[in-house]
Short mmCIF file of C-alpha atoms in Angstrom, two decimals:
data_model
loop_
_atom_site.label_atom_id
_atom_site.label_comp_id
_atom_site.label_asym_id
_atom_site.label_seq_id
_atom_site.Cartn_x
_atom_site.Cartn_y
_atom_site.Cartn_z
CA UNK A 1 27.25 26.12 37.90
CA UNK A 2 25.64 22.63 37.68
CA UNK A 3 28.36 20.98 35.09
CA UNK A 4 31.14 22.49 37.64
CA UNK A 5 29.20 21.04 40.77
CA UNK A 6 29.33 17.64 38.52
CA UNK A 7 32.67 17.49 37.55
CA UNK A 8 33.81 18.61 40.74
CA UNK A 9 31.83 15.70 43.05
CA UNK A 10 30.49 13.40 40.60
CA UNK A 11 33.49 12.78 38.06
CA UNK A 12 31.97 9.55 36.30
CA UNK A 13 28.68 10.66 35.78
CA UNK A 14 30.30 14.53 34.57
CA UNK A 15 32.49 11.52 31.69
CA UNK A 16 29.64 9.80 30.82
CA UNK A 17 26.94 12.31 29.80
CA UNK A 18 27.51 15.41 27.53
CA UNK A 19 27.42 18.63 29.68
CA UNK A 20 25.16 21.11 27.89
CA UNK A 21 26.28 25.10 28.54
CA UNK A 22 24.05 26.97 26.34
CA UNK A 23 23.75 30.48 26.67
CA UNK A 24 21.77 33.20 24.48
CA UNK A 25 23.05 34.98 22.06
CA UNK A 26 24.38 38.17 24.26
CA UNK A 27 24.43 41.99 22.84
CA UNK A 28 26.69 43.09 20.54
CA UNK A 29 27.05 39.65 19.03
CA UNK A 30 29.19 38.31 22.37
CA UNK A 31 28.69 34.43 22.51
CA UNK A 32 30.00 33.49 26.12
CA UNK A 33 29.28 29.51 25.99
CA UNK A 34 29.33 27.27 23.28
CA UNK A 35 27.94 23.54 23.54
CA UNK A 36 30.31 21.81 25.88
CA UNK A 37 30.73 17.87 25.55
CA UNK A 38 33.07 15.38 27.17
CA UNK A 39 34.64 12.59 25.22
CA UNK A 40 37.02 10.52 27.10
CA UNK A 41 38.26 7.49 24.28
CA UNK A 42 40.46 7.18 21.58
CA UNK A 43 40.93 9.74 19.08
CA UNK A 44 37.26 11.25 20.43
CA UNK A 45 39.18 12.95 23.68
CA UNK A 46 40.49 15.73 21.13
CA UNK A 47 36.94 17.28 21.00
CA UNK A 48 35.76 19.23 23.51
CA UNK A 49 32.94 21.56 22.33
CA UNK A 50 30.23 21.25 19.84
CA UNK A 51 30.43 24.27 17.55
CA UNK A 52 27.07 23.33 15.54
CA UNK A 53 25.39 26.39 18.27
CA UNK A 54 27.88 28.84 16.83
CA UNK A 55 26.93 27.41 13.31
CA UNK A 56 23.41 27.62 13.67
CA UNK A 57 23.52 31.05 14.91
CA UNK A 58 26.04 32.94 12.06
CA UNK A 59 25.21 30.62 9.00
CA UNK A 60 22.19 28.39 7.22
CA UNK A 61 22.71 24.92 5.29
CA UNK A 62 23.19 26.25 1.73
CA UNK A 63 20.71 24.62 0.11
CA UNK A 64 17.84 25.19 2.24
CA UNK A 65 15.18 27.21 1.65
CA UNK A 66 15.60 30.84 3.02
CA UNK A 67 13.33 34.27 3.28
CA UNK A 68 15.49 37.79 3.02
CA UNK A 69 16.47 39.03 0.57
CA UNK A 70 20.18 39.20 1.79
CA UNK A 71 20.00 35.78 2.90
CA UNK A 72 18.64 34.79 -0.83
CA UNK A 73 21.25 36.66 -2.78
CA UNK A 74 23.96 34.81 -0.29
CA UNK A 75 22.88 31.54 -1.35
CA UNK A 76 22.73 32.33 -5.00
CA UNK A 77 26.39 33.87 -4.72
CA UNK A 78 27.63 30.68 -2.74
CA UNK A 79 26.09 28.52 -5.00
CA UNK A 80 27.62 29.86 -8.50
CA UNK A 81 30.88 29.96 -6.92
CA UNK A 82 30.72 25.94 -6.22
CA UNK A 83 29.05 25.45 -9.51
CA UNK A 84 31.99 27.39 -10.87
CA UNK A 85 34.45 24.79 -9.36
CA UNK A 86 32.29 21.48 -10.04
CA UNK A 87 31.52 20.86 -6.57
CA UNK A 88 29.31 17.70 -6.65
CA UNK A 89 25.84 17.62 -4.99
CA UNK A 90 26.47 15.42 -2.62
CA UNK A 91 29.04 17.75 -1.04
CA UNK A 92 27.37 20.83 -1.54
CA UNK A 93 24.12 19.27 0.94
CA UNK A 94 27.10 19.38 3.54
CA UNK A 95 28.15 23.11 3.31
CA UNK A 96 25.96 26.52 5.32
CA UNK A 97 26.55 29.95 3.91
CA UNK A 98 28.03 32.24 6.57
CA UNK A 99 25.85 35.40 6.98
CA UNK A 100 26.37 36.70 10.35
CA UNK A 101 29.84 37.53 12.12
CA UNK A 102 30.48 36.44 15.54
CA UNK A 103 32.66 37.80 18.51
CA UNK A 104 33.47 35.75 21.77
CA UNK A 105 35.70 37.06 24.43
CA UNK A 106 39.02 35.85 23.14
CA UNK A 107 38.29 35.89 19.09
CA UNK A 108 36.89 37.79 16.27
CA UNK A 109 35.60 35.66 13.24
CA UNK A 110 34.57 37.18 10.19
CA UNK A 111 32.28 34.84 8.71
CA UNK A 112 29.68 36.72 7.12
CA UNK A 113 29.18 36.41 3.23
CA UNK A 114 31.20 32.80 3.16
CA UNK A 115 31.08 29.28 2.24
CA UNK A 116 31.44 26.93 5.74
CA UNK A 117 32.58 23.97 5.81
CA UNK A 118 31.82 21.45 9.03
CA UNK A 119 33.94 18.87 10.28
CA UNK A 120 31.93 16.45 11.96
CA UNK A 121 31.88 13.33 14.45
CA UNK A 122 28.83 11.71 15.09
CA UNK A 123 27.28 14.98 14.23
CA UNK A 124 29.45 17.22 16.25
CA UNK A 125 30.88 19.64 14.76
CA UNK A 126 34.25 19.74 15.95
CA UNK A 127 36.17 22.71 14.16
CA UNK A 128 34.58 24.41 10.59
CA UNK A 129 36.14 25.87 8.09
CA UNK A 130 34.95 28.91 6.02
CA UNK A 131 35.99 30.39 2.86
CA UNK A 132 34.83 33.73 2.15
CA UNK A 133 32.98 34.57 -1.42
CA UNK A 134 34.67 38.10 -1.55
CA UNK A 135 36.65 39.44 -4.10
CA UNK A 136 40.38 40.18 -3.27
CA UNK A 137 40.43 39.13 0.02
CA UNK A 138 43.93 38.98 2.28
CA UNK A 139 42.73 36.10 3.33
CA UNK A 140 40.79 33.39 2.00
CA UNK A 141 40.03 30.68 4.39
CA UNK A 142 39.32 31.26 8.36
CA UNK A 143 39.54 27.80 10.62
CA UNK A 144 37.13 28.18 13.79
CA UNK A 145 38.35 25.15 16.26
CA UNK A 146 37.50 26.84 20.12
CA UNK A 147 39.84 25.07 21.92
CA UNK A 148 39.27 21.47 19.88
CA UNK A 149 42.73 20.82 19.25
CA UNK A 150 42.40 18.56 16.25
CA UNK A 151 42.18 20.16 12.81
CA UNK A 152 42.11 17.70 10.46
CA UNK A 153 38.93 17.35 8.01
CA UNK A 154 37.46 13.55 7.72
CA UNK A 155 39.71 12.16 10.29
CA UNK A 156 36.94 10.34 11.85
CA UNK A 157 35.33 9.09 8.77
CA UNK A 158 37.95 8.21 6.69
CA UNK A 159 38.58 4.14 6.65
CA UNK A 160 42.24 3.64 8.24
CA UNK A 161 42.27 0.29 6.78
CA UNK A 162 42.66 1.72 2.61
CA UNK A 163 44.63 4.59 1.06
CA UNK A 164 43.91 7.54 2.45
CA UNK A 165 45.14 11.18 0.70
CA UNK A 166 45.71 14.07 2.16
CA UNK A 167 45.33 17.65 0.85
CA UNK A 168 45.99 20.49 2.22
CA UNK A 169 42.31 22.26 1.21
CA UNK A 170 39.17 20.24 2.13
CA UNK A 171 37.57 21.31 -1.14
CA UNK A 172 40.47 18.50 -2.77
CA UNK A 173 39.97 16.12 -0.81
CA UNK A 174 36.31 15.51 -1.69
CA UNK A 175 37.93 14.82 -5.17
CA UNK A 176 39.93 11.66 -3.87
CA UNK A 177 38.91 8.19 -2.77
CA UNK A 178 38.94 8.01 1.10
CA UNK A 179 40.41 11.72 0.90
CA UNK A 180 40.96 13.80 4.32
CA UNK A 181 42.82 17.41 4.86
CA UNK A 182 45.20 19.10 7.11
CA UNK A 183 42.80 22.32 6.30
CA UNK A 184 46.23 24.82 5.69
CA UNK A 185 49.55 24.29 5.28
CA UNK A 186 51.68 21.89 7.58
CA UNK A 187 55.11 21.41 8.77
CA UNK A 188 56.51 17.25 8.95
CA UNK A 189 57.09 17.89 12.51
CA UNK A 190 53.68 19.29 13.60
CA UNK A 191 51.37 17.81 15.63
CA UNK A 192 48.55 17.30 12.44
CA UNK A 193 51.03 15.06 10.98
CA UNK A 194 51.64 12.69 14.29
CA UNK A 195 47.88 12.29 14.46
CA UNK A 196 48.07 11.46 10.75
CA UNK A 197 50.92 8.90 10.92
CA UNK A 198 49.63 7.16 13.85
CA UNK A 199 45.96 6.49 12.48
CA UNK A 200 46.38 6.00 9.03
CA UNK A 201 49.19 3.15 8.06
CA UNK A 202 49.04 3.70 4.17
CA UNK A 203 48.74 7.54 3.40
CA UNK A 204 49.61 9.47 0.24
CA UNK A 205 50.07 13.63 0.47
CA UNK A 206 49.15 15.40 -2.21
CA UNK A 207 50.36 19.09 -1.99
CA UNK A 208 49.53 21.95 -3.61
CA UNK A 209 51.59 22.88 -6.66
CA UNK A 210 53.06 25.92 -5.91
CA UNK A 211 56.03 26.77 -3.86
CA UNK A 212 55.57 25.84 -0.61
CA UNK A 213 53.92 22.97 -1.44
CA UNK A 214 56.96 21.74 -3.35
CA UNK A 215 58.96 22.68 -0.35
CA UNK A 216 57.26 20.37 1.81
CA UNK A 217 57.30 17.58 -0.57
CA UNK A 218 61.21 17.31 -0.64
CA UNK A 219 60.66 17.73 3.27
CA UNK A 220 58.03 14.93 3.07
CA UNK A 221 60.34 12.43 0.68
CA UNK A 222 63.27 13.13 3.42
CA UNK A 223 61.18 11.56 5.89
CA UNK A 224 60.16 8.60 3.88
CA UNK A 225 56.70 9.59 3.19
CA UNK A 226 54.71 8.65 -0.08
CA UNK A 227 54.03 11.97 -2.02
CA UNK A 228 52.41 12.66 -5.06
CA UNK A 229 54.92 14.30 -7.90
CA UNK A 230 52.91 17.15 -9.86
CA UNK A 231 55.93 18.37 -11.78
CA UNK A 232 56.85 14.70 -13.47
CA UNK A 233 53.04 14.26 -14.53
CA UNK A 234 50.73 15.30 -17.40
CA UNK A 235 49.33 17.66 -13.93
CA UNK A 236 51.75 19.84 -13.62
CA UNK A 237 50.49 22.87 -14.88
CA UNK A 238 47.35 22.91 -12.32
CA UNK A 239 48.04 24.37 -8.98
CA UNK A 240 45.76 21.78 -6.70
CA UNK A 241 43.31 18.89 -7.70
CA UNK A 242 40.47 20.69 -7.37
CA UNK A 243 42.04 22.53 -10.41
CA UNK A 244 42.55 19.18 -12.16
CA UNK A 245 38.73 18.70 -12.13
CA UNK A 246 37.77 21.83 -13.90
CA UNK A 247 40.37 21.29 -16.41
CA UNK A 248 40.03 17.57 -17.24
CA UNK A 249 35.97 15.95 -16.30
CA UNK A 250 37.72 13.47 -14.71
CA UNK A 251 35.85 11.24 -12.35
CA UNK A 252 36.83 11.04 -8.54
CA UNK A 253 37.81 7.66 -9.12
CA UNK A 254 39.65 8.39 -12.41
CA UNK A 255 42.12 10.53 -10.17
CA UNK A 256 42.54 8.82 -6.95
CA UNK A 257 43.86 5.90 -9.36
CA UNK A 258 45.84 8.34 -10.98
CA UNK A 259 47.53 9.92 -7.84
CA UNK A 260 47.95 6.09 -7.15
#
């Protein structure tokens, strides 16, 4: 292969320019190559593949226009169910509506009839996120990464010189100032949390309410961190802050000062 003859004899140019490994979309829904790219500085060397070819091919930007009637009745479902927990605009513009599963050699993801959620750098979409819109499902959210090894949503765009809050849901953090997420549930010693500590000096976690999340905060407090306290405020009867939101109006500033 051409990238393989590169990296193998021509090592700087193979680091400085994006190798490309496209492939078509193969029977029985088998994608064999993603988008490849090589980034070689700072916190960039944890991506190695462009996913946005697997999210073209399974999924659509939710509020684009669509033909299909399947396709149409997606987008309507998708777009109640945000409506339904006050997702604003702005972040809605960001999100595709899974309609299509996909199978690669080592993996089965089930994305069809779900919500996706991208995390980007510089428009590369290093790892998504999908939450699927049916009814009494097992489970709820799927994380595709294909061999990225960071899973952390905003880490690149969040500012590392103010606050930054962490959730354990994306969906919460778009209700906090300079908010990012560890996309699931974390353990102090894992290596989410290292990349965490070491980028961002002045960090507040804000659990879920439930209890594992409480779990982790006495975990978190142990280890010095700064957590936010749902059972000693006028919160603590909502599970997560997205929940906060439909039960109060309040405006994303309102509750990152709060949380503050």
């Amino acid at each position: 292969m051409f990238t393989t003859f590169l990296k193998n004899y021509y090592s700087e140019i193979y680091s400085k320019y994006a190798s490309v490994l496209v492939s078509s979309h193969a029977p029985n829904n088998i994608i064999k190559d993603t988008v490849a790219i090589e980034v070689v500085s700072g916190d960039e060397r944890l991506i190695k593949k462009d996913l946005r070819y697997i999210l073209d091919k399974i999924s659509f930007p939710i509020l684009n226009s669509t033909t299909g009637l399947y396709k149409k009745a997606l987008q309507l479902r998708a777009l109640r169910y945000l409506k339904s927990r006050k997702i604003p605009q702005e972040k809605i513009k960001e999100l595709y509506v899974g309609y299509e599963d996909f199978i690669t050699s080592d993996n089965s993801y089930f994305l069809n009839n779900s919500i996706i959620i991208p995390f980007t750098y510089n428009n590369i979409v290093y790892t998504f996120q999908a939450r699927t819109l049916k009814e009494n499902a097992t489970n709820k959210y799927l994380t595709v990464k294909e061999e990225n090894e960071i899973k952390i949503y905003n880490y690149f765009n969040a500012d590392k010189n103010k606050t930054v809050f962490i959730t354990e849901g994306p969906i919460d953090s778009w209700f906090l100032e300079n908010g990012i997420s560890t996309a699931g549930t974390i353990s102090f010693n894992s290596p989410v949390v290292g990349l965490i500590k070491s980028k961002f000096k002045d960090r507040i976690w804000v659990f879920d309410n439930d209890s594992a999340g409480l779990k982790r905060t006495k975990d978190f407090i142990d280890a010095g961190e700064k957590i936010f306290i749902w059972t000693s405020s006028e919160w603590k009867s909502y599970k997560d802050i997205n929940k906060v939101v439909e039960g109060t109006n309040l405006s994303i500033s309102q509750i990152t000062d709060y949380v503050k």
